[in-house]
Amino acid sequence: MNLARPLHASQSALQAWLLQGDTGIAADVAGEDAEHRLRIYADAYRLRLTEVLGNDFPVTKAALGDAAFDALAIDYLHAHPSTKPSARHVGQAFADWLATRHDLPQALAQLARFEWTQGECFDAADAPSLGIEHVAALPADAWPALQLRLHPATRLLALACNAAGVVEAHASDVPLPELRAAIASTFVLWRDDGDVQWRRLDADEAVALHAIAAGEAFAQLCERMNDVHGDDGALRAASLLKRWLADGLLAAP
């Protein structure tokens, strides 16, 4: 290595080789086999990140097969080089990138997005959940203005395929069903005692949770339910709230 070059410059040159294939660092590496030794670093770097992607998207990898997934992973890493110190973030754009590939079914991108969302729920910040004791203590006149908030580990995800069923099959270690399109629906994913749970939402519950995410107060939520259920709207809103409290979908104030 060229010791006359400042360390940070050598590090930047090696990074340019790893990320962009810039061969400028080669002149600073002593020995006739410099290119071979540099290639070892580059190959090891990409193999490690390919392994990280495989760990973050195990069901997508299983659906594609190892060889096809690894080839896609290499293409993705060329298109989206890692930009953060932690490898945890390397797959952040993977689902969106898959969606741009016209040679792949859109359901595959949605499967990857489902898996990434699972990871987001798992890694989300800890925060106390809103409990039944919190809302039970509210005076009656405080309910209309009650502002509910989704817990940091709660996510809403729209799917138009059977990705959730494929993930469930993989978790149960049974043969994966064929990934296919399905009627569009919304899922809620959340963390419960260290595990990520999910369920499909009825249409009105999906509307209600999106309204909460947008900052609407409980009175507005009841109005939305009235539009769907008429005089039973308030009862439906209360029923949904009870379910959300039990699941831990809401954050304590």
XYZ file of C-alpha atoms in Angstrom:
253
model
C 0.000 0.000 0.000
C 1.226 3.495 -0.784
C 2.200 4.835 2.632
C 2.702 8.326 1.227
C -1.035 8.655 0.657
C -3.049 9.726 3.728
C -4.975 6.878 5.330
C -8.375 8.441 4.629
C -7.463 8.808 0.946
C -6.486 5.142 0.748
C -9.713 4.165 2.470
C -11.744 6.274 0.022
C -9.905 4.734 -2.931
C -10.569 1.220 -1.653
C -14.220 2.112 -1.131
C -14.424 3.388 -4.710
C -13.040 0.044 -5.865
C -15.552 -1.930 -3.833
C -18.592 0.160 -4.772
C -17.892 1.431 -8.282
C -15.073 -0.795 -9.538
C -12.726 2.210 -9.725
C -9.254 0.716 -10.232
C -7.367 3.759 -8.954
C -6.372 1.935 -5.783
C -4.511 -0.749 -7.777
C -1.466 1.470 -8.354
C -0.973 1.724 -4.598
C -1.031 -2.029 -3.960
C 2.367 -3.702 -4.068
C 2.934 -7.047 -5.773
C 2.153 -8.577 -9.136
C -1.026 -10.186 -7.817
C -2.549 -6.878 -6.652
C -5.587 -7.206 -8.897
C -6.256 -10.730 -7.658
C -6.030 -9.663 -4.015
C -8.286 -6.672 -4.595
C -10.797 -8.926 -6.312
C -10.914 -11.079 -3.177
C -11.985 -8.028 -1.162
C -14.610 -7.026 -3.720
C -16.039 -10.542 -4.024
C -16.118 -11.034 -0.254
C -17.850 -7.681 0.211
C -20.627 -8.466 -2.270
C -21.027 -12.031 -1.031
C -21.483 -10.727 2.502
C -24.121 -8.210 1.417
C -25.850 -10.879 -0.675
C -25.971 -13.004 2.473
C -27.468 -10.068 4.391
C -30.174 -9.668 1.747
C -30.906 -13.379 1.925
C -31.347 -13.100 5.686
C -33.624 -10.069 5.345
C -35.726 -11.645 2.571
C -35.682 -15.408 3.262
C -39.132 -16.063 1.798
C -38.408 -14.077 -1.344
C -35.212 -16.104 -1.702
C -37.106 -19.354 -1.188
C -39.725 -18.345 -3.757
C -37.071 -17.496 -6.356
C -34.499 -20.167 -5.585
C -30.963 -19.519 -4.353
C -29.293 -18.937 -7.720
C -31.952 -16.566 -9.078
C -32.082 -14.608 -5.826
C -28.303 -14.244 -5.614
C -28.165 -12.985 -9.207
C -30.872 -10.411 -8.463
C -29.075 -9.411 -5.275
C -25.861 -8.673 -7.180
C -27.786 -6.574 -9.730
C -29.494 -4.722 -6.887
C -26.205 -3.997 -5.106
C -24.798 -2.509 -8.307
C -27.894 -0.305 -8.621
C -28.078 0.552 -4.907
C -24.644 0.410 -3.264
C -24.722 0.434 0.518
C -24.537 4.002 1.835
C -24.789 3.473 5.587
C -22.391 1.954 8.120
C -24.894 -0.703 9.217
C -25.736 -3.553 6.841
C -29.241 -3.512 8.346
C -30.256 -0.839 5.825
C -28.841 -2.395 2.663
C -32.186 -3.910 1.619
C -34.252 -0.785 2.202
C -34.866 -0.150 -1.502
C -34.977 -3.811 -2.573
C -38.770 -4.127 -2.838
C -39.097 -0.864 -4.775
C -36.263 -1.938 -7.066
C -37.940 -5.285 -7.721
C -41.120 -3.396 -8.656
C -39.204 -1.665 -11.474
C -38.167 -4.991 -13.003
C -40.629 -5.661 -15.807
C -39.308 -9.206 -16.137
C -40.575 -10.070 -12.640
C -44.136 -10.347 -11.305
C -45.305 -7.465 -9.134
C -46.287 -10.005 -6.492
C -42.581 -10.688 -5.905
C -41.958 -7.029 -5.030
C -44.933 -7.120 -2.665
C -43.582 -10.238 -0.976
C -40.257 -8.479 -0.431
C -42.082 -5.406 0.889
C -44.004 -7.576 3.340
C -40.750 -9.075 4.627
C -39.087 -5.672 4.928
C -42.106 -4.358 6.828
C -41.778 -7.281 9.232
C -38.211 -6.159 9.874
C -39.313 -2.579 10.449
C -41.832 -3.729 13.050
C -39.218 -5.862 14.774
C -36.635 -3.056 14.861
C -39.017 -0.215 15.744
C -38.432 1.826 18.863
C -39.796 0.569 22.154
C -42.716 2.557 23.507
C -45.544 1.857 25.967
C -48.786 0.717 24.397
C -52.088 2.389 25.111
C -53.943 0.225 27.605
C -57.586 -0.173 28.477
C -56.875 1.524 31.807
C -55.846 4.703 29.989
C -59.080 5.072 28.043
C -61.261 3.822 30.888
C -60.078 6.750 33.003
C -61.147 9.344 30.423
C -64.161 11.525 31.279
C -67.033 11.307 28.794
C -66.470 14.823 27.446
C -62.869 13.963 26.530
C -63.762 11.194 24.079
C -64.650 13.290 21.002
C -61.251 15.004 20.981
C -59.322 11.852 21.871
C -56.255 11.664 19.650
C -55.074 8.102 19.053
C -51.630 7.314 17.662
C -50.264 4.174 16.081
C -47.521 2.482 18.060
C -44.042 2.914 16.496
C -43.992 -0.849 15.800
C -47.342 -0.822 13.953
C -47.395 -0.764 10.158
C -50.161 -0.753 7.555
C -49.439 -2.473 4.252
C -51.556 -2.827 1.113
C -51.159 -6.102 -0.776
C -52.656 -7.401 -4.003
C -51.199 -10.893 -3.755
C -50.991 -13.851 -1.392
C -47.653 -12.780 0.117
C -48.912 -13.199 3.697
C -49.915 -16.801 2.994
C -46.531 -17.526 1.438
C -44.767 -16.087 4.495
C -46.972 -18.166 6.800
C -46.177 -21.323 4.828
C -42.449 -20.604 5.060
C -42.705 -20.053 8.828
C -44.564 -23.369 9.153
C -41.885 -25.141 7.087
C -44.396 -26.435 4.551
C -44.164 -26.192 0.732
C -44.686 -22.631 -0.450
C -47.853 -21.941 -2.413
C -47.398 -20.324 -5.800
C -47.027 -16.576 -5.452
C -50.015 -15.068 -7.259
C -52.164 -11.980 -7.538
C -55.155 -11.598 -5.218
C -57.869 -9.086 -4.386
C -56.268 -5.961 -2.941
C -56.480 -5.724 0.832
C -54.745 -4.024 3.748
C -52.778 -5.793 6.453
C -51.696 -4.535 9.835
C -48.372 -5.737 11.213
C -47.207 -5.180 14.773
C -44.719 -6.425 17.336
C -46.011 -8.478 20.229
C -43.555 -9.602 22.910
C -40.681 -9.727 20.441
C -42.610 -11.472 17.659
C -44.132 -9.800 14.594
C -47.835 -10.510 14.125
C -50.129 -9.607 11.247
C -53.712 -9.921 10.110
C -55.870 -8.890 7.193
C -58.136 -5.933 7.901
C -61.772 -5.528 7.009
C -62.270 -2.547 4.726
C -63.748 -0.302 7.432
C -60.972 -1.131 9.900
C -58.363 -0.304 7.275
C -60.026 3.076 6.717
C -60.136 3.673 10.466
C -56.462 2.879 11.061
C -55.385 5.028 8.124
C -57.486 7.853 9.616
C -55.677 7.461 12.930
C -52.331 7.486 11.163
C -53.413 10.755 9.520
C -54.161 12.297 12.930
C -57.963 12.233 13.016
C -59.669 12.434 16.418
C -62.012 9.764 17.777
C -65.099 11.827 16.894
C -64.061 11.844 13.228
C -63.461 8.106 13.410
C -67.019 7.622 14.689
C -68.349 9.736 11.829
C -66.523 7.506 9.346
C -68.048 4.440 10.943
C -71.494 6.089 10.845
C -71.087 6.510 7.088
C -70.661 2.729 6.785
C -72.723 1.314 9.642
C -75.353 3.974 10.247
C -76.564 4.132 13.838
C -74.196 1.320 14.774
C -71.147 3.368 13.797
C -70.189 4.363 17.340
C -70.525 0.764 18.497
C -68.266 -0.400 15.655
C -65.706 2.284 16.531
C -65.710 1.160 20.155
C -65.324 -2.473 19.097
C -62.350 -1.633 16.892
C -60.761 0.387 19.675
C -61.076 -2.564 22.038
C -59.370 -4.832 19.499
C -56.543 -2.340 18.925
C -55.934 -2.014 22.659
C -55.808 -5.794 23.031
C -53.345 -6.116 20.141
C -51.161 -3.219 21.324
C -51.487 -1.290 18.061
C -51.736 2.119 19.720
C -49.172 4.192 21.580
C -49.738 5.530 25.067
C -49.892 9.322 25.339
